[in-house]
Amino acid sequence: MWKNISGNAKIGLSLFLMYRMQVVMVVFDEGINFLVPICLWFGLYRGNPGLIVNGMNLQDLFTYTFLTLILDVISRTELTWILRRGIRSGDLAIEFLCPCPVPVSLISSDVGIVMVEIPSLLFIVLIATPFLRPVAPASVWSFVGFIFSAIMAMILKRIIAILLGTIAFWTLEGGGLIMSASLIIDVLSGGLLPLAFYPHAFRDVLSVLPFQGLVNLPIEIYLGKVQGNQMWLSLLGQGVWTLVFVGIAALVWRTATKRFVVQGG
Amino acid sequence: MRWNLHEPCKRLYNRTFVQGEIVGYIGPNGAGKSTTIKCLTGILVPTAGDVRIGGFVPWKDRKLHVKRIGVVFGQRSQMQWDLPLIDSLEFMKDVYNIPKEIFKGNLEELTSTLGLKSFLNTPVRQLSLGQRMRGDLAASLLHSPEVLFLDEPTIGLDIVAKEELRHLSDLEALCQRIIVIDHGHVMFDGAIDQFNASYGGPRVLIVRLKDLSPVHLEGVDSVIQDGNQVRISLWSETDLPELMAQIMNSYPVADFALEEPSLEDSVRRIYQSLSKEV
Amino acid sequence: MTQALKFYVRSLNLSLKARRQYPWDFAVGFINSLMKQAALLISIYALLSQFHQLGGWSFPALLFLFSLRMVCHGLYAFFGSPLRDLPSIVDRGDFDRFMLRPVSPLLQVIGAANIAAAYDFLVGVGMLIFSWKLVNISISVANLFVLLLTLVGATLILFAIELISASMAFWLIKTGNLPWILFWFEEKYIIYPMNIYVRPLQAIMTFFLPFAFINFYPAAWLLHQTTRGAFLPAQAGLFVLPVGVVCITIAFQIWKAGLRRYRSTGS
């Protein structure tokens, strides 16, 4: 009997240690994601806390960082690497049993994985919120618009992730390509710096690209920088882009699977 | 797991192995097989106990020790995925610092013995499991190791693939000696025949009759008749020639066949009896 | 020792050969590197134009700062970045195979070259030369010497940080992301002059994860830029190599301890 007790105690202890480690990792991981940008904003606004740059004051920036964090967490996906590994090892054969235009089963299993992000979400709610003290949405409609936009961001992010994963069909060097692409998308979506900071010419180009829908647009809607008709128009644009990308993904998937099946192995 | 020894004097669980022995190591999951192989190969440092292979302690003289052994993992390949097999094999030359001539000779010999020629230039990712296993085997023998460890080498192979590896034969034909363990204790150490005799199920004599006469026998474990096929389970003491003569005298026999207890059977029985004890 | 070197070279060759299987990699990778650097540069330019100053550094100096980081990181990453995958290698159980070969496991892990990093290095060198011309500081022998020492030292520092974070894989089970977290942090934030960050973060980046020594201090010294707000004077930029040596020594001890741990508990 004693053996039983001590055995269970040992299991409990190692679970606790593992759990504690997980907590540390989450804190560290998410912590960097909001602490470092804050250090940057503080540093930049140090001279004048009341400074407004292209409509963004320090409080706006904090909220921006907060919302970036949330959008990042719900858009997180392992699809790129799962797809990539599956293609490289040939395990992806299972996907072809389904006569779908895109790897639907992969996507559906991925959505369930949002549950895994619960520790991160907890962290955001418990620690980041009091720290960052984000402002409330500019209005009820702003909040509604934000929700719509965020949902589309979630979908679009995953479609892009799939597209990046299919690079593995064509090249071995994919790893580096994917990382660079991720960084570029990060910049273009407003994930690195709010797009408000970028020169006008650049912003004009970005406004016709889909990437701002991933981060910058939802947040600007939330903050009330984009309101009323302009907001609905932007949401429509975001929706169109999302559909376009679904189409591109289907096309790419079909071309790739043809080549994949030919390669065999 | 089995290993192939060409070195005198190696003790395991106070066991000793001699040159040229082929030993099979059997144990259920969790019995300690992978821990053992990790200690023997030098990956793991045990908390107590001693291992010597050819005078070397695996975990202390890792680099020296590892040059003299080869290891094949059934579940993981050490080949370069995207490149032709030959590239991975030639890489072994650099890994083990094999002199050019010896390498060439070994490569030729292994290519012919294992039948690698047809797929030497195929990228490893396009090979079948059986082909990959042969490639792994070659890779682990190129440096002329004195001891070869094979960890679950036939796992995942289907019947056809196993045929491909018929050079290796299966455990029963190849291993002279088997060691059966359970949670760190040696349950059996000896020849396979002996193992089957001690722990194995009964031998079964299969008789095909020319007609459907019912068969009654004594001095046997059981008789199961299905039409003109009769399966007779024998006791170990049953005198087979006498029995066969008796049957032939009493019944119209078309032919006989004898089923020996398989190793798998015997192993299953020994572990079943173990779990019953618990 | 020569044996180890020979092995390493052959190992690099092997992985390069694997990549050569895909011929468009070169062009695509190069363009990719350019685009990535362009995206980061635009961000620096954006901040500068909105806030009119970044730590008191001029734009050419910022360019130099940026390219110095690219060069150092590219050089290090070409040789050492496979370390980032160590946690997943250990997770999959593939690390055992390295222990079964008569070569140092560390050498085997880093044996796969990272071509993408080479593009970063080349583009970075180009920009470095270009920005140095813009700054109007003489390219003297002494300066070049300091630059060279910085390169070596920075590579050691980066290697040390990566080695330590990768070694965590031997103690923790699911640490998969630590090397990657640090990598992204470095790529996104070390391109700005460190003195714009608040003091606590600067302290971390100077004394704990000495990223500041990779580009900030050396650039400050070479280009006579201000380090106002930072902890150390620009002269710290001369000490990149000693810092690197200290870091790598510590890192090796941790790696060896990690190996011992792995071998006593066996994954």
mmCIF file of C-alpha atoms in Angstrom, chain C residues 4-202:
data_model
loop_
_atom_site.group_PDB
_atom_site.id
_atom_site.type_symbol
_atom_site.label_atom_id
_atom_site.label_comp_id
_atom_site.label_asym_id
_atom_site.label_seq_id
_atom_site.Cartn_x
_atom_site.Cartn_y
_atom_site.Cartn_z
ATOM 1 C CA ALA C 4 36.330 16.442 -36.182
ATOM 2 C CA LEU C 5 36.887 19.217 -38.685
ATOM 3 C CA LYS C 6 36.918 16.787 -41.570
ATOM 4 C CA PHE C 7 33.683 15.275 -40.368
ATOM 5 C CA TYR C 8 32.075 18.681 -40.026
ATOM 6 C CA VAL C 9 33.027 19.719 -43.524
ATOM 7 C CA ARG C 10 31.700 16.482 -45.003
ATOM 8 C CA SER C 11 28.555 16.877 -42.973
ATOM 9 C CA LEU C 12 28.005 20.385 -44.314
ATOM 10 C CA ASN C 13 28.610 19.067 -47.792
ATOM 11 C CA LEU C 14 25.996 16.434 -47.356
ATOM 12 C CA SER C 15 23.322 18.853 -46.287
ATOM 13 C CA LEU C 16 24.252 21.296 -49.022
ATOM 14 C CA LYS C 17 23.920 18.474 -51.496
ATOM 15 C CA ALA C 18 20.465 17.720 -50.155
ATOM 16 C CA ARG C 19 19.446 21.291 -50.817
ATOM 17 C CA ARG C 20 20.921 21.330 -54.280
ATOM 18 C CA GLN C 21 18.228 18.875 -55.213
ATOM 19 C CA TYR C 22 15.964 21.873 -55.543
ATOM 20 C CA PRO C 23 17.529 24.267 -57.999
ATOM 21 C CA TRP C 24 15.304 27.276 -57.631
ATOM 22 C CA ASP C 25 16.162 27.505 -53.954
ATOM 23 C CA PHE C 26 19.027 29.854 -54.633
ATOM 24 C CA ALA C 27 17.107 32.557 -56.458
ATOM 25 C CA VAL C 28 14.025 32.262 -54.310
ATOM 26 C CA GLY C 29 16.023 32.318 -51.112
ATOM 27 C CA PHE C 30 17.920 35.373 -52.192
ATOM 28 C CA ILE C 31 14.835 37.350 -53.135
ATOM 29 C CA ASN C 32 13.258 36.241 -49.928
ATOM 30 C CA SER C 33 16.140 37.555 -47.886
ATOM 31 C CA LEU C 34 15.953 40.896 -49.679
ATOM 32 C CA MET C 35 12.239 41.211 -49.017
ATOM 33 C CA LYS C 36 12.653 40.374 -45.376
ATOM 34 C CA GLN C 37 15.337 42.968 -44.916
ATOM 35 C CA ALA C 38 13.303 45.523 -46.818
ATOM 36 C CA ALA C 39 10.336 44.947 -44.534
ATOM 37 C CA LEU C 40 12.480 45.448 -41.441
ATOM 38 C CA LEU C 41 14.176 48.515 -42.890
ATOM 39 C CA ILE C 42 10.885 50.143 -43.678
ATOM 40 C CA SER C 43 9.921 49.671 -40.053
ATOM 41 C CA ILE C 44 13.035 51.425 -38.875
ATOM 42 C CA TYR C 45 12.484 54.216 -41.348
ATOM 43 C CA ALA C 46 8.863 54.515 -40.269
ATOM 44 C CA LEU C 47 9.762 54.931 -36.631
ATOM 45 C CA LEU C 48 12.445 57.416 -37.419
ATOM 46 C CA SER C 49 10.186 59.579 -39.530
ATOM 47 C CA GLN C 50 7.371 59.567 -36.982
ATOM 48 C CA PHE C 51 9.459 60.143 -33.901
ATOM 49 C CA HIS C 52 12.207 62.107 -35.533
ATOM 50 C CA GLN C 53 14.863 60.375 -33.550
ATOM 51 C CA LEU C 54 15.714 56.902 -32.448
ATOM 52 C CA GLY C 55 18.119 57.044 -29.558
ATOM 53 C CA GLY C 56 19.899 59.957 -31.142
ATOM 54 C CA TRP C 57 21.171 57.900 -34.046
ATOM 55 C CA SER C 58 21.293 59.134 -37.603
ATOM 56 C CA PHE C 59 19.602 57.149 -40.334
ATOM 57 C CA PRO C 60 22.845 55.899 -41.928
ATOM 58 C CA ALA C 61 23.975 54.814 -38.477
ATOM 59 C CA LEU C 62 20.714 52.967 -38.015
ATOM 60 C CA LEU C 63 21.304 51.320 -41.342
ATOM 61 C CA PHE C 64 24.729 50.275 -40.190
ATOM 62 C CA LEU C 65 23.323 48.979 -36.928
ATOM 63 C CA PHE C 66 20.806 46.928 -38.826
ATOM 64 C CA SER C 67 23.261 45.479 -41.298
ATOM 65 C CA LEU C 68 25.782 44.692 -38.587
ATOM 66 C CA ARG C 69 23.184 42.573 -36.905
ATOM 67 C CA MET C 70 22.342 40.890 -40.226
ATOM 68 C CA VAL C 71 25.957 40.090 -40.900
ATOM 69 C CA CYS C 72 26.685 38.705 -37.449
ATOM 70 C CA HIS C 73 23.482 36.753 -37.305
ATOM 71 C CA GLY C 74 23.879 35.432 -40.821
ATOM 72 C CA LEU C 75 27.380 34.230 -40.100
ATOM 73 C CA TYR C 76 26.382 32.583 -36.871
ATOM 74 C CA ALA C 77 23.185 31.083 -38.264
ATOM 75 C CA PHE C 78 24.881 29.496 -41.239
ATOM 76 C CA PHE C 79 26.883 27.321 -38.898
ATOM 77 C CA GLY C 80 24.905 27.132 -35.724
ATOM 78 C CA SER C 81 21.198 27.521 -36.294
ATOM 79 C CA PRO C 82 20.383 23.791 -36.441
ATOM 80 C CA LEU C 83 20.618 24.048 -32.667
ATOM 81 C CA ARG C 84 17.177 25.581 -32.677
ATOM 82 C CA ASP C 85 15.786 22.233 -33.671
ATOM 83 C CA LEU C 86 17.443 20.347 -30.849
ATOM 84 C CA PRO C 87 14.336 20.288 -28.646
ATOM 85 C CA SER C 88 12.324 18.618 -31.370
ATOM 86 C CA ILE C 89 15.155 16.213 -32.191
ATOM 87 C CA VAL C 90 15.284 15.135 -28.566
ATOM 88 C CA ASP C 91 11.499 14.927 -28.443
ATOM 89 C CA ARG C 92 11.377 12.606 -31.445
ATOM 90 C CA GLY C 93 14.067 10.421 -29.944
ATOM 91 C CA ASP C 94 16.482 11.029 -32.807
ATOM 92 C CA PHE C 95 19.183 12.298 -30.485
ATOM 93 C CA ASP C 96 20.185 8.778 -29.490
ATOM 94 C CA ARG C 97 21.578 8.179 -32.940
ATOM 95 C CA PHE C 98 24.090 10.977 -32.384
ATOM 96 C CA MET C 99 25.287 9.279 -29.240
ATOM 97 C CA LEU C 100 25.949 6.120 -31.187
ATOM 98 C CA ARG C 101 28.554 7.672 -33.432
ATOM 99 C CA PRO C 102 32.190 8.342 -32.535
ATOM 100 C CA VAL C 103 31.719 12.050 -33.097
ATOM 101 C CA SER C 104 30.732 14.764 -30.665
ATOM 102 C CA PRO C 105 26.924 14.998 -30.568
ATOM 103 C CA LEU C 106 27.112 18.778 -30.717
ATOM 104 C CA LEU C 107 29.079 18.662 -33.920
ATOM 105 C CA GLN C 108 26.488 16.361 -35.397
ATOM 106 C CA VAL C 109 23.598 18.601 -34.472
ATOM 107 C CA ILE C 110 25.098 21.652 -36.102
ATOM 108 C CA GLY C 111 26.281 19.594 -39.054
ATOM 109 C CA ALA C 112 23.399 20.712 -41.238
ATOM 110 C CA ALA C 113 24.167 24.001 -42.923
ATOM 111 C CA ASN C 114 21.526 26.686 -43.085
ATOM 112 C CA ILE C 115 21.712 28.180 -46.535
ATOM 113 C CA ALA C 116 19.108 30.858 -45.931
ATOM 114 C CA ALA C 117 21.455 32.438 -43.450
ATOM 115 C CA ALA C 118 24.116 32.801 -46.102
ATOM 116 C CA TYR C 119 21.853 35.084 -48.122
ATOM 117 C CA ASP C 120 21.283 37.244 -45.054
ATOM 118 C CA PHE C 121 25.021 37.404 -44.557
ATOM 119 C CA LEU C 122 25.746 38.450 -48.126
ATOM 120 C CA VAL C 123 23.014 41.065 -48.288
ATOM 121 C CA GLY C 124 24.092 42.282 -44.869
ATOM 122 C CA VAL C 125 27.687 42.732 -45.940
ATOM 123 C CA GLY C 126 26.571 44.756 -48.927
ATOM 124 C CA MET C 127 24.464 47.035 -46.769
ATOM 125 C CA LEU C 128 27.212 47.317 -44.195
ATOM 126 C CA ILE C 129 29.657 48.668 -46.719
ATOM 127 C CA PHE C 130 27.034 50.965 -48.193
ATOM 128 C CA SER C 131 25.980 52.425 -44.866
ATOM 129 C CA TRP C 132 29.515 52.872 -43.669
ATOM 130 C CA LYS C 133 30.220 55.014 -46.701
ATOM 131 C CA LEU C 134 27.146 57.062 -45.876
ATOM 132 C CA VAL C 135 28.242 57.744 -42.319
ATOM 133 C CA ASN C 136 31.468 59.316 -43.417
ATOM 134 C CA ILE C 137 33.688 57.662 -40.863
ATOM 135 C CA SER C 138 36.960 56.451 -42.217
ATOM 136 C CA ILE C 139 37.351 52.774 -42.894
ATOM 137 C CA SER C 140 40.688 52.540 -41.153
ATOM 138 C CA VAL C 141 42.635 49.397 -40.411
ATOM 139 C CA ALA C 142 41.930 49.799 -36.711
ATOM 140 C CA ASN C 143 38.222 50.008 -37.396
ATOM 141 C CA LEU C 144 38.268 46.986 -39.636
ATOM 142 C CA PHE C 145 40.089 45.095 -36.939
ATOM 143 C CA VAL C 146 37.454 46.031 -34.380
ATOM 144 C CA LEU C 147 34.796 44.969 -36.865
ATOM 145 C CA LEU C 148 36.433 41.614 -37.319
ATOM 146 C CA LEU C 149 36.705 41.053 -33.587
ATOM 147 C CA THR C 150 33.081 42.027 -33.282
ATOM 148 C CA LEU C 151 32.075 39.484 -35.899
ATOM 149 C CA VAL C 152 33.863 36.696 -34.102
ATOM 150 C CA GLY C 153 32.667 37.780 -30.689
ATOM 151 C CA ALA C 154 29.088 38.247 -31.824
ATOM 152 C CA THR C 155 29.057 34.804 -33.383
ATOM 153 C CA LEU C 156 30.250 33.377 -30.089
ATOM 154 C CA ILE C 157 27.605 35.262 -28.135
ATOM 155 C CA LEU C 158 24.797 34.150 -30.427
ATOM 156 C CA PHE C 159 26.077 30.618 -30.374
ATOM 157 C CA ALA C 160 26.244 30.651 -26.604
ATOM 158 C CA ILE C 161 22.702 31.933 -26.191
ATOM 159 C CA GLU C 162 21.387 29.396 -28.655
ATOM 160 C CA LEU C 163 23.346 26.590 -27.039
ATOM 161 C CA ILE C 164 22.041 27.361 -23.586
ATOM 162 C CA SER C 165 18.442 27.665 -24.687
ATOM 163 C CA ALA C 166 18.719 24.489 -26.750
ATOM 164 C CA SER C 167 20.285 22.641 -23.815
ATOM 165 C CA MET C 168 17.122 23.257 -21.845
ATOM 166 C CA ALA C 169 15.720 20.405 -23.911
ATOM 167 C CA PHE C 170 17.677 18.033 -21.710
ATOM 168 C CA TRP C 171 15.925 19.137 -18.567
ATOM 169 C CA LEU C 172 12.486 20.194 -19.652
ATOM 170 C CA ILE C 173 10.095 18.156 -21.665
ATOM 171 C CA LYS C 174 8.192 20.513 -23.869
ATOM 172 C CA THR C 175 10.483 23.460 -24.217
ATOM 173 C CA GLY C 176 10.304 23.256 -27.965
ATOM 174 C CA ASN C 177 9.953 26.942 -28.387
ATOM 175 C CA LEU C 178 12.600 28.554 -26.275
ATOM 176 C CA PRO C 179 15.296 28.877 -28.952
ATOM 177 C CA TRP C 180 12.665 30.109 -31.385
ATOM 178 C CA ILE C 181 11.231 32.653 -28.968
ATOM 179 C CA LEU C 182 14.664 34.115 -28.451
ATOM 180 C CA PHE C 183 15.311 34.091 -32.175
ATOM 181 C CA TRP C 184 12.161 36.048 -33.007
ATOM 182 C CA PHE C 185 12.820 38.469 -30.211
ATOM 183 C CA GLU C 186 16.279 39.137 -31.543
ATOM 184 C CA GLU C 187 15.179 39.475 -35.144
ATOM 185 C CA LYS C 188 12.420 41.945 -34.405
ATOM 186 C CA TYR C 189 13.890 44.118 -31.693
ATOM 187 C CA ILE C 190 17.654 44.124 -31.884
ATOM 188 C CA ILE C 191 17.507 46.170 -35.020
ATOM 189 C CA TYR C 192 16.730 49.322 -33.059
ATOM 190 C CA PRO C 193 19.357 51.140 -31.015
ATOM 191 C CA MET C 194 19.148 49.662 -27.603
ATOM 192 C CA ASN C 195 19.060 52.925 -25.761
ATOM 193 C CA ILE C 196 15.460 53.546 -26.752
ATOM 194 C CA TYR C 197 14.267 50.718 -24.588
ATOM 195 C CA VAL C 198 13.486 51.189 -20.913
ATOM 196 C CA ARG C 199 16.307 50.518 -18.486
ATOM 197 C CA PRO C 200 15.170 47.134 -17.142
ATOM 198 C CA LEU C 201 15.016 45.676 -20.639
ATOM 199 C CA GLN C 202 18.380 47.198 -21.454
#
